[in-house]
CSV table of C-alpha atoms in Angstrom, one decimal:
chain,number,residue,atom,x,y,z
I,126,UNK,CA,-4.7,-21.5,2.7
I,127,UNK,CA,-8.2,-20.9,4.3
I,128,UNK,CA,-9.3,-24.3,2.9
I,129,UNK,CA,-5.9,-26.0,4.1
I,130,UNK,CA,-6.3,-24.9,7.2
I,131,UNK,CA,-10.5,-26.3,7.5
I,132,UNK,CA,-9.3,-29.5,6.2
I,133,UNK,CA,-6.8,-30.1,9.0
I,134,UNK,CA,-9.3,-29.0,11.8
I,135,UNK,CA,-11.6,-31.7,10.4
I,136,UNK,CA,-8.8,-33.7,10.9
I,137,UNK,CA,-7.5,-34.4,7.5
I,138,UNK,CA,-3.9,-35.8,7.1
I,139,UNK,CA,-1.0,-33.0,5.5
I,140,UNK,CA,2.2,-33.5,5.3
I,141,UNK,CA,2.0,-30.6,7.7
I,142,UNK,CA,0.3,-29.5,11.0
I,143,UNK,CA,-0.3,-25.4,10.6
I,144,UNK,CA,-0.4,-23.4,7.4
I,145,UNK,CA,2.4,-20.6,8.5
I,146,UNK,CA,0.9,-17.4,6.9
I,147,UNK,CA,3.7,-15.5,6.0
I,148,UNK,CA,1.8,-14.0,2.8
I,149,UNK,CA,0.8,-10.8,4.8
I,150,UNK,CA,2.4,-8.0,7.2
I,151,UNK,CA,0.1,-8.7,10.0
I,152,UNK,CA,3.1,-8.5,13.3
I,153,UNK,CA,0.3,-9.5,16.0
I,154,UNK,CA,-1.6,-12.6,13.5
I,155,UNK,CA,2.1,-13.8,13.6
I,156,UNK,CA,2.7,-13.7,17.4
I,157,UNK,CA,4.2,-10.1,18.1
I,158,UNK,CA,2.9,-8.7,21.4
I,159,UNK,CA,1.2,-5.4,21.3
I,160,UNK,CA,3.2,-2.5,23.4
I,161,UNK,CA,1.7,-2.0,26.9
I,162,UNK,CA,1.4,1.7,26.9
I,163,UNK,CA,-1.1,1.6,23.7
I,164,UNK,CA,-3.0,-1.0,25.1
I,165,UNK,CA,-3.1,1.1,28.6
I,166,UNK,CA,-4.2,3.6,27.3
I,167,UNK,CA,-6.6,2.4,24.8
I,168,UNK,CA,-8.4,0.5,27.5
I,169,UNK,CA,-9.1,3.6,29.5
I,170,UNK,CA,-10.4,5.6,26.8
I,171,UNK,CA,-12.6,2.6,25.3
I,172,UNK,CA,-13.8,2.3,28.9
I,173,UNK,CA,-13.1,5.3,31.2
I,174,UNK,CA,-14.5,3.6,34.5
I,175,UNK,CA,-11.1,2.0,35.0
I,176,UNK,CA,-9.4,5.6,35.4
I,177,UNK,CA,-10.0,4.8,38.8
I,178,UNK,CA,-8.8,1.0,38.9
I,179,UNK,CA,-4.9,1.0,40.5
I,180,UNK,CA,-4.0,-0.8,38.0
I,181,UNK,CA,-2.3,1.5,35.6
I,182,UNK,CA,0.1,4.2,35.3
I,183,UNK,CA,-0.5,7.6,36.5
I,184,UNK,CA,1.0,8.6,32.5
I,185,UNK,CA,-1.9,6.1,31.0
I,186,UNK,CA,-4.1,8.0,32.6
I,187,UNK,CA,-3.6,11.4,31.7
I,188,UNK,CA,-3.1,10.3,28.4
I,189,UNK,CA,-6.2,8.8,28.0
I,190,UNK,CA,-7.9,12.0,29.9
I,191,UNK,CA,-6.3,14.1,27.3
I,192,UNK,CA,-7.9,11.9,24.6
I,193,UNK,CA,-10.8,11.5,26.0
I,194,UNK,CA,-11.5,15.6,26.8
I,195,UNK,CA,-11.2,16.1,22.3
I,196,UNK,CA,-13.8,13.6,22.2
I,197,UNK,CA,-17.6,14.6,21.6
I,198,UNK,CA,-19.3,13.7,24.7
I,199,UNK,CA,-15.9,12.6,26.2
I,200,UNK,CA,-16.8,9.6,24.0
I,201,UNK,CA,-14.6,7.1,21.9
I,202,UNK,CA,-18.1,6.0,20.6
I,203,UNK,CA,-18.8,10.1,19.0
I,204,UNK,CA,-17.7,11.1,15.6
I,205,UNK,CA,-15.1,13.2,15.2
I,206,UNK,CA,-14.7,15.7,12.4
I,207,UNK,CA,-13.9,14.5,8.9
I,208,UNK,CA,-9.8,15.0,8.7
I,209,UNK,CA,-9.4,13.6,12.6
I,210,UNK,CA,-9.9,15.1,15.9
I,211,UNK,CA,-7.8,18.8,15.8
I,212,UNK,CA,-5.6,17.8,19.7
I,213,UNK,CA,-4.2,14.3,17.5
I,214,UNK,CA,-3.5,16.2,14.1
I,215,UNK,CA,-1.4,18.7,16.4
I,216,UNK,CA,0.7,16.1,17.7
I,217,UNK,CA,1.1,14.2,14.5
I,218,UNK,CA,2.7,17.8,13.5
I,219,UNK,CA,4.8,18.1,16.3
I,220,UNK,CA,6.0,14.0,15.6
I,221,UNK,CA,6.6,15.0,12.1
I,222,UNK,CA,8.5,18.6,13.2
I,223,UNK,CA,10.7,16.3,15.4
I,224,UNK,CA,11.2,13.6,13.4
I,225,UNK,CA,12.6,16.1,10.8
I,226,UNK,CA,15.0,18.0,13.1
I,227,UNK,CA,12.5,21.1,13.5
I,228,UNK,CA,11.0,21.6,10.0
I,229,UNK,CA,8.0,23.1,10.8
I,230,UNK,CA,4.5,21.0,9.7
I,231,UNK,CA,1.2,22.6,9.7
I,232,UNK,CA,-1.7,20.7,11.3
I,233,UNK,CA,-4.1,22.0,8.7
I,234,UNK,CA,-1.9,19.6,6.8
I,235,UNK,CA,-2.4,16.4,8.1
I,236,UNK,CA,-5.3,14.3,7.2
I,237,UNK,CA,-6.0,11.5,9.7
I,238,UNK,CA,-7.6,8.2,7.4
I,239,UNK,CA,-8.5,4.7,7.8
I,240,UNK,CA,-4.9,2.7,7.7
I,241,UNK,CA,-2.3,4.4,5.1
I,242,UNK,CA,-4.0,2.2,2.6
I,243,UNK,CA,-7.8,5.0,2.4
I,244,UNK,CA,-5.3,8.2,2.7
I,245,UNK,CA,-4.3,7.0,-0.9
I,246,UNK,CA,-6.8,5.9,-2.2
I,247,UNK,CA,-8.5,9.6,-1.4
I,248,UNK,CA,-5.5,11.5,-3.0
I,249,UNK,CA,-5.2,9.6,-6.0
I,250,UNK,CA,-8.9,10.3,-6.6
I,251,UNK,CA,-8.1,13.8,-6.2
I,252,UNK,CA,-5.7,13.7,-8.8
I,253,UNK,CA,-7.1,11.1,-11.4
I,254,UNK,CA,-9.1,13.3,-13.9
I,255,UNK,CA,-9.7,13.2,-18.3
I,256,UNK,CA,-10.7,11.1,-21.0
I,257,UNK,CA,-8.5,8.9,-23.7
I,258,UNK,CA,-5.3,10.0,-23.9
I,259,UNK,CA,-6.0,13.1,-21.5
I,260,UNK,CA,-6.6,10.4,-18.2
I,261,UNK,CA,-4.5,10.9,-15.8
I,262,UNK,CA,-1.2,8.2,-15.8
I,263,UNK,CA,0.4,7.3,-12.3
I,264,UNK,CA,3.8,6.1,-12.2
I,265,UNK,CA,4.1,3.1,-10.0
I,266,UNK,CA,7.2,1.0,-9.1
I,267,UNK,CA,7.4,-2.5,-10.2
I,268,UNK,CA,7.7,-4.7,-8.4
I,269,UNK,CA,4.4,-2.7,-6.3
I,270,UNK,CA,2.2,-3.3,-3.4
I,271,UNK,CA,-1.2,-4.0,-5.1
I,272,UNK,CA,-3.1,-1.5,-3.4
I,273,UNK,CA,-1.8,0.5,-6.4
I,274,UNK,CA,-2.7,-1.2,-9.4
I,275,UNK,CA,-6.1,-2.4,-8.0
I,276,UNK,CA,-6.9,1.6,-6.9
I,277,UNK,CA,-5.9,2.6,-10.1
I,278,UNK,CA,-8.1,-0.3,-12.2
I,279,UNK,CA,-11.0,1.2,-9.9
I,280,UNK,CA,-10.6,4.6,-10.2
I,281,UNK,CA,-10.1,4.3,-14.2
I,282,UNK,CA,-6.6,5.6,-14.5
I,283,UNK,CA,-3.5,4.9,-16.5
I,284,UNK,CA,-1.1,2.3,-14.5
I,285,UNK,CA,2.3,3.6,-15.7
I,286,UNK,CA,5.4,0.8,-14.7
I,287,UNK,CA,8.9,1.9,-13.7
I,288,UNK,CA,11.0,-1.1,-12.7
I,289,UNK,CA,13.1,-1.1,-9.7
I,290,UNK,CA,16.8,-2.5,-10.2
I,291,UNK,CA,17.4,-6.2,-8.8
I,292,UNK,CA,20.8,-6.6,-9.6
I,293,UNK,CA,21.4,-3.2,-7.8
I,294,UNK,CA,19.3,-4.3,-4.5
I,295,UNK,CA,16.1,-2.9,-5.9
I,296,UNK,CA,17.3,0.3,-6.5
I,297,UNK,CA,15.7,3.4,-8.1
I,298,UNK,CA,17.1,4.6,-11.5
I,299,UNK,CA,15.9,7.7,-12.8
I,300,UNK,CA,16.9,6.6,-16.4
I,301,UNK,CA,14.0,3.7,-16.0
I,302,UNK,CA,11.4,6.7,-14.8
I,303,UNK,CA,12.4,8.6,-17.8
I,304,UNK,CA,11.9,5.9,-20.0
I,305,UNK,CA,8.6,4.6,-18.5
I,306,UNK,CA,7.5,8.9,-18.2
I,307,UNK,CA,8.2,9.4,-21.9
I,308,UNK,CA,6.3,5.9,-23.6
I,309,UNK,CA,3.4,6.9,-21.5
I,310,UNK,CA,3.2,10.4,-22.8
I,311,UNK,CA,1.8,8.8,-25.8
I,312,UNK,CA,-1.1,7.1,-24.4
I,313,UNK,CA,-2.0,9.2,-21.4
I,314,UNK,CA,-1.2,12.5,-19.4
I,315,UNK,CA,1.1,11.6,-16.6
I,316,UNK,CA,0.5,13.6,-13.5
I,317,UNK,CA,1.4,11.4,-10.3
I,318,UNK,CA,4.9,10.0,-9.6
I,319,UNK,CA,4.6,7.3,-6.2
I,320,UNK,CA,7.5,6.3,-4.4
I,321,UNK,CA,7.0,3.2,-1.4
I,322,UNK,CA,9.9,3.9,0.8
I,323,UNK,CA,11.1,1.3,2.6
I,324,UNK,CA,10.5,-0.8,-0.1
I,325,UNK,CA,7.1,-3.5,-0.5
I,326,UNK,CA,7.4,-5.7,-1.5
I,327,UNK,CA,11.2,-5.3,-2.1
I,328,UNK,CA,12.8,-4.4,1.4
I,329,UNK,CA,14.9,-1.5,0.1
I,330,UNK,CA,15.9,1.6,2.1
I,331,UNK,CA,16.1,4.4,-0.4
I,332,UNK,CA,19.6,7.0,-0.2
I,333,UNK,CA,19.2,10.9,0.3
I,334,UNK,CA,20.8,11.4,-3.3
I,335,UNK,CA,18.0,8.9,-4.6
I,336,UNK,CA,15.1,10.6,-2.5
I,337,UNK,CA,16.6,14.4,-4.2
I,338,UNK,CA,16.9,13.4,-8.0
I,339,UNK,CA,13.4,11.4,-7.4
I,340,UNK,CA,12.3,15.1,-6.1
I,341,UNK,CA,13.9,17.0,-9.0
I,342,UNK,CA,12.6,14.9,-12.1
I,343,UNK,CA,9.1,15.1,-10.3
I,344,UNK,CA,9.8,19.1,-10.0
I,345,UNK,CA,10.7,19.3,-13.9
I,346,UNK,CA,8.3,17.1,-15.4
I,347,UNK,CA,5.2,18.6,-12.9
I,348,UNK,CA,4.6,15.2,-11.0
I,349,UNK,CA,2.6,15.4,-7.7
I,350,UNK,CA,4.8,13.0,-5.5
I,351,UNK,CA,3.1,10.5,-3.5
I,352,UNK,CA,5.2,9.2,-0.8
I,353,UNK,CA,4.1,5.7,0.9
I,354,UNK,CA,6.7,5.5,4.2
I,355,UNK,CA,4.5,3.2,6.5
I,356,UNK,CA,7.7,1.5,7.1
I,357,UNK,CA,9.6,4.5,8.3
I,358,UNK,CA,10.6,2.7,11.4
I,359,UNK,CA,11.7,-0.4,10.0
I,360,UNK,CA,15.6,0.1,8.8
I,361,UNK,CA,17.8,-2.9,9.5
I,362,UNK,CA,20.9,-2.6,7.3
I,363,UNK,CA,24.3,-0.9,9.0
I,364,UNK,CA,24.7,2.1,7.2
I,365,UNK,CA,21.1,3.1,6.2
I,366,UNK,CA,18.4,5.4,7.8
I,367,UNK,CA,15.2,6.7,7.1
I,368,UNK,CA,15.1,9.9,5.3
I,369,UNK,CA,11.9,11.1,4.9
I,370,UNK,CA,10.6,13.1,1.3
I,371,UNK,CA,9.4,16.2,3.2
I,372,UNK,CA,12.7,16.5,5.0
I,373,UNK,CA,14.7,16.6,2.2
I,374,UNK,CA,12.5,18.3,-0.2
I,375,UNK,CA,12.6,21.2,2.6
I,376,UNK,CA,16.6,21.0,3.0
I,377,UNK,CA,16.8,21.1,-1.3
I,378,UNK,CA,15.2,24.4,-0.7
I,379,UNK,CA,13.2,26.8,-3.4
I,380,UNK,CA,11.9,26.2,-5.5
I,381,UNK,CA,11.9,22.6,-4.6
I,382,UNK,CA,10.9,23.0,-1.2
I,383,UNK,CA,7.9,25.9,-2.1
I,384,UNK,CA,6.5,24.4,-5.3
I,385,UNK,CA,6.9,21.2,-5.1
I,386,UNK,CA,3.3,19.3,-4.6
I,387,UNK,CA,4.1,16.1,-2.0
I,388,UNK,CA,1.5,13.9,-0.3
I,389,UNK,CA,2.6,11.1,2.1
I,390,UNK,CA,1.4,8.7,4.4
I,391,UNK,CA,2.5,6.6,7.6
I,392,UNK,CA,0.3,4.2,9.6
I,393,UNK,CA,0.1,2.1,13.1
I,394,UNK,CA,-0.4,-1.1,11.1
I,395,UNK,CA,3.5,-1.5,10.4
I,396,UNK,CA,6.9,-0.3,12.3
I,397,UNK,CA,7.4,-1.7,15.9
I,398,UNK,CA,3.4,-1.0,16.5
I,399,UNK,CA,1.9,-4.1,14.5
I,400,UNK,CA,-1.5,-2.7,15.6
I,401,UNK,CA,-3.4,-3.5,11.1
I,402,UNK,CA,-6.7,-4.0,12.7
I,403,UNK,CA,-6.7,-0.7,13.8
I,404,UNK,CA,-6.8,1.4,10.7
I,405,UNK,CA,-4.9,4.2,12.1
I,406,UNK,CA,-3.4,6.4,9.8
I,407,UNK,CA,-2.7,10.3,8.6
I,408,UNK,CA,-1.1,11.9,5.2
I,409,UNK,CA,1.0,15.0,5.3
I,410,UNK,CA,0.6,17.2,2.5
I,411,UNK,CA,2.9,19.8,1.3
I,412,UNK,CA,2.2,22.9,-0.9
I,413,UNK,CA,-1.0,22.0,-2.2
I,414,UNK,CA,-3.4,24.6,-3.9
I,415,UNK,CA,-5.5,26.0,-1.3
I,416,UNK,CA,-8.6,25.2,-3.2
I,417,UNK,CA,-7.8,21.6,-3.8
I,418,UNK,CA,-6.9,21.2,-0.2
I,419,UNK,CA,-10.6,22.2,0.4
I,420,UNK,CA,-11.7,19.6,-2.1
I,421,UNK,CA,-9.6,16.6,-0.5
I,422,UNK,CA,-11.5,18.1,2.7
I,423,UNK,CA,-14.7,17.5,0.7
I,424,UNK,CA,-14.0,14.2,0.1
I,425,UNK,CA,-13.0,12.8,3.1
I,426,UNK,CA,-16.1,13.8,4.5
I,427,UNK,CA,-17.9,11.6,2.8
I,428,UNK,CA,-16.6,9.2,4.9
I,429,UNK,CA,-18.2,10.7,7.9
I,430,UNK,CA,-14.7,10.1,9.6
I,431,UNK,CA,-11.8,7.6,10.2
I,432,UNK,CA,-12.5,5.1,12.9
I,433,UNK,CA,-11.7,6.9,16.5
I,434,UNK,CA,-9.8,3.9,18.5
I,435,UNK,CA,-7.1,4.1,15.0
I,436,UNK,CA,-7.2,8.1,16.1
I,437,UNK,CA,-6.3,7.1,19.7
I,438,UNK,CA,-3.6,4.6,18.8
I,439,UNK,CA,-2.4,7.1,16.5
I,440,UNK,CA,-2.0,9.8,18.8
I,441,UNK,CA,0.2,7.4,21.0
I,442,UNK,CA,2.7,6.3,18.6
I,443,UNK,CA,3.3,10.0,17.8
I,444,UNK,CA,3.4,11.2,21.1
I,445,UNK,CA,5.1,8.2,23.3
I,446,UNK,CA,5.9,8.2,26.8
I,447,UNK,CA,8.5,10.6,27.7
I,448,UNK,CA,11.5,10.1,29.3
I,449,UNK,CA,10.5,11.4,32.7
I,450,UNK,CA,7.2,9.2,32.9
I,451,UNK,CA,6.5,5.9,34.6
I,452,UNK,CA,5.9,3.8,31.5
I,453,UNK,CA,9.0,5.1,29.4
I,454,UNK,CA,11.3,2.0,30.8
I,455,UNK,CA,9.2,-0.3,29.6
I,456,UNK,CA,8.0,1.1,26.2
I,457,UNK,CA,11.4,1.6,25.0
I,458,UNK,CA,12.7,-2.1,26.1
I,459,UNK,CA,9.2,-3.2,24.0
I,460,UNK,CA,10.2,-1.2,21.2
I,461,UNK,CA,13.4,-1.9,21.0
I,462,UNK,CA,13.0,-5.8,21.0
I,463,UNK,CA,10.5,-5.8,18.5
I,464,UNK,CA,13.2,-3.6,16.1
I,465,UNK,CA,16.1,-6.3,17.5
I,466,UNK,CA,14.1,-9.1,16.3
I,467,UNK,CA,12.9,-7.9,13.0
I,468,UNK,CA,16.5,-6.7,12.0
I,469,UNK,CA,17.7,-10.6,13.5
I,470,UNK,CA,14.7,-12.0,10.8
I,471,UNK,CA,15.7,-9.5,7.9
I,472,UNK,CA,19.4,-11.2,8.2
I,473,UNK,CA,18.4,-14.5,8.6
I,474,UNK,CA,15.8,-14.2,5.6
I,475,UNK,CA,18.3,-13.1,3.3
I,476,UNK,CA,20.7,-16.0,4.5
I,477,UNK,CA,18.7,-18.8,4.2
I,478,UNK,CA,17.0,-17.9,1.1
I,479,UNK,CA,20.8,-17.3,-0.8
I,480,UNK,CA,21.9,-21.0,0.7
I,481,UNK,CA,18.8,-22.6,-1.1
I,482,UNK,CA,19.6,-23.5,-4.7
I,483,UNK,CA,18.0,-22.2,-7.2
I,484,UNK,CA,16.7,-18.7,-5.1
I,485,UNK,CA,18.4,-15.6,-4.7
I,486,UNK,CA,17.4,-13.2,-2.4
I,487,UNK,CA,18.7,-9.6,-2.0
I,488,UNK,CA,19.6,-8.0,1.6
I,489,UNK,CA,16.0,-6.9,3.5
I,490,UNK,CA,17.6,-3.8,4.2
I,491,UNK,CA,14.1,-2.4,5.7
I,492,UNK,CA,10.2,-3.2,5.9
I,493,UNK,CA,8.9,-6.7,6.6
I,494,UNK,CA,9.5,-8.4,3.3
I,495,UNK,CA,12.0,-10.5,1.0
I,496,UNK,CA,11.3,-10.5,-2.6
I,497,UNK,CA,13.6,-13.8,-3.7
I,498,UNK,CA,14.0,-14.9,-6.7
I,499,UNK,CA,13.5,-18.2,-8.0
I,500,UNK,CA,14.5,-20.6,-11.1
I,501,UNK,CA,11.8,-22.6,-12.1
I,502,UNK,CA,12.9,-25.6,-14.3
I,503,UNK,CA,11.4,-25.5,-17.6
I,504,UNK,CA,8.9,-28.3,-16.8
I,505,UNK,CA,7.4,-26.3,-13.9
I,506,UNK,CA,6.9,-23.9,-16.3
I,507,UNK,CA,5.0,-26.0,-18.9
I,508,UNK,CA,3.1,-27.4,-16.4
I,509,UNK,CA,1.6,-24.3,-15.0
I,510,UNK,CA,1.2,-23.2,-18.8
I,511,UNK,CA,-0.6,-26.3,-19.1
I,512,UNK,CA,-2.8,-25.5,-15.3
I,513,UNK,CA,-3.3,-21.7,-17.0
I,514,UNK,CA,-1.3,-20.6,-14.4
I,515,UNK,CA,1.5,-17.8,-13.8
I,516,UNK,CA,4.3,-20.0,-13.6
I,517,UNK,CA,5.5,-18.6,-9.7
I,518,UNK,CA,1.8,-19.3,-8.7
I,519,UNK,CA,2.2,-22.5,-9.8
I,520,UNK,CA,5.2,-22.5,-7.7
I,521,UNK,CA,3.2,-20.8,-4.2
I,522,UNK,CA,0.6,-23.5,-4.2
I,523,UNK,CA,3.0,-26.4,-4.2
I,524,UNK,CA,5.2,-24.9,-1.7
I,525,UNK,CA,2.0,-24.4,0.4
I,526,UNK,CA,0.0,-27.7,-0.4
I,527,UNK,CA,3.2,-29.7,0.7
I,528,UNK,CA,4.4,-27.5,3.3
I,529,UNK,CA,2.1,-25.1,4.9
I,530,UNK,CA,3.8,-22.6,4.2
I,531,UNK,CA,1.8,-19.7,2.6
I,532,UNK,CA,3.6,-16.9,0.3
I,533,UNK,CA,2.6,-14.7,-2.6
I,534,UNK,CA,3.4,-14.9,-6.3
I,535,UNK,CA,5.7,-12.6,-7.5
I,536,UNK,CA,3.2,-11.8,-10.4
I,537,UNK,CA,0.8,-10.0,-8.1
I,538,UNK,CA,3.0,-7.9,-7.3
I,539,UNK,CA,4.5,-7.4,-11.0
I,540,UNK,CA,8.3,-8.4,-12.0
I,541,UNK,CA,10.9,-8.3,-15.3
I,542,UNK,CA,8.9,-10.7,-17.4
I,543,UNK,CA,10.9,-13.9,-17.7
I,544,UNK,CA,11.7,-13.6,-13.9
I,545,UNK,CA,9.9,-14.9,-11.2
I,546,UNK,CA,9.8,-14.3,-7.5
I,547,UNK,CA,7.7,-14.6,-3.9
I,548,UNK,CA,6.9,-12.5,-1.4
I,549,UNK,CA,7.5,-13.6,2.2
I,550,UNK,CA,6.7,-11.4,5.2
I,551,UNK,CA,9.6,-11.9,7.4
I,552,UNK,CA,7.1,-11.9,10.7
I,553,UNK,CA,7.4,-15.2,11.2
């Protein structure tokens, strides 16, 4: 695509004029405007001389102040301590005590990192220990986002597949994690179970009664639970909601709710923010030894800390304006258009893909991707057989040599084998 898009600034005839990136869940790269507030208030802390220009909100202000004061030297520009700076990881609590109808969460809990994406990276290093068949096996969905299977390759540990459903909208089965749990056993020690939640690359919205047996095969066959919900804000389909793993593990009570080990994560990069270049992030965790905690604390720090800006940005999506201050009219009427006009893509995704012949797509009930499936004649196939290609990338760089249009193989991402998909942000 980068080459592509060279050739036509040189002036090269295409059959097209742009390469249309919709390979990646990048909101602003594909035209979504940032939310005034954040940027507000990001200005004044990245340059606290315009606190006295007229031109922004008294609530801006403060806001930035705030941030500003539980900075080192009143300083965007000072490190802050390894896990994030203490005022941000007290209102991260707070969002995650309201967003679960007043379950209590501990600050000492909440680890602020570098996007979602370093967050798991850290805890899956914590947990990925042993040699042979003692190494430690994480169970992964299939189709996954690849920041799994590449972490995992890196880190040396076992990459253990349960597929998600297609023919039941990418659903969860806990058959299938049985199934992939007990073939593993004989090659490596399962000890991580992750769950992405809405669904990447697949779009799926997951049901309380999915989200509780999930939590009580993990409790019975001693899985830590990693839950991924960076798209926690982005549910489209009528009659489906978020429902977050700490909420209900809490509601299932003990000894669910006080031996259950859960880590997950959330991030500025997706939802109605859009704000990737960022790398704002935390993870939550929830009855975790004590003495690990202090290692994961360990660790972190070797990272000095995540970058501060991400902390600010952070700190506004959990705490946004309130409804008694100036810029609550116009946040919400940002927010909410955003939302409206992701949910109007999801639909018209889905529509258009399942009037094409020969791809079927399956509703986007949440996220910022379709996952279609395609039939590839049997000469396409050859062909990329021929090429040494998988036969659906064979597929992606035709579609985006004589259209522009730029997607991802379905075998990045891993599928059934005999099936083959794409992945298409719907951002565009």
């Amino acid at each position: 695509a980068l080459e592509l898009e060279q050739e036509l600034r040189q002036g090269v005839k295409k059959p097209f004029t742009e390469v249309i990136r919709a390979n990646i869940g990048d909101a602003q790269a594909m035209g979504q405007r940032p939310i005034t507030f954040f940027r507000q208030v990001l200005a004044l802390c990245v340059y606290p001389s315009l606190l006295n220009s007229p031109d922004f909100p008294e609530d801006a202000k403060r806001r930035a102040e705030r941030i500003l004061q539980s900075c080192g030297g009143q300083s965007l520009g000072a490190y802050t301590i390894s896990s994030g700076i203490q005022l941000i990881r007290e209102d991260v609590a707070q969002y995650i005590e309201r967003r679960d109808g007043g379950i209590p969460a501990d600050p000492n809990n909440v680890f602020l990192s570098t996007g979602a994406s370093d967050a798991i990276v850290t805890v899956l290093k914590l947990l990925v220990a042993g040699e042979g068949r003692e190494r430690t096996g994480v169970l992964i969905p299939i189709p996954q986002y690849p920041l799994y299977s590449a972490a995992l390759a890196e880190l040396d540990a076992v990459q253990v597949d349960y597929y998600l459903d297609e023919e039941r909208a990418w659903a969860l089965d806990i058959a299938e994690l049985r199934r992939a749990l007990c073939q593993a056993r004989d090659r490596c020690c399962p000890r991580v179970l992750c769950v992405i939640n809405p669904g990447n690359p697949t779009g799926q919205v997951q049901t309380r009664e999915c989200i509780e047996a999930v939590i009580r095969f993990a409790f019975e066959e001693g899985l830590f639970l990693m839950a991924d919900e960076v798209y926690q804000d982005n549910v489209y389909a009528e009659g489906f909601q978020f429902h977050s793993f700490k909420k209900v593990l809490m509601e299932m009570g003990p000894p669910y709710a006080s031996q259950q080990e859960l880590a997950s994560f959330h991030s500025v990069s997706k939802g109605y923010m859009g704000e990737c270049g960022f790398r704002g992030g935390y993870v939550e965790v929830v009855n975790m030894d004590a003495e690990v905690q202090k290692q994961m604390g360990k660790l972190m720090s070797v990272r000095l800390c995540p970058p501060v800006p991400g902390q600010a940005l952070l700190d506004m999506v959990v705490s946004p304006p309130a409804p008694s201050e100036p810029s609550f009219k116009q946040f919400q009427a940002e927010r909410q258009e955003v939302l409206a006009e992701l949910a109007a893509k999801a639909k018209l995704t889905e529509q258009i893909f399942n009037e094409a012949p020969g791809i079927r797509c399956n509703p986007v009930q949440g996220a910022m991707y379709s996952f279609p499936r395609v039939q590839l004649p049997p000469r396409a196939v050859q062909r990329a057989q021929e090429l040494g290609l998988a036969p659906d990338m064979f597929f992606c760089l035709c579609l985006l040599e004589e259209t522009g249009i730029c997607v991802v193989p379905g075998s990045g991402f891993g599928q059934q084998e005999g099936t083959y998909h794409f992945r298409m942000t719907i951002l565009p």
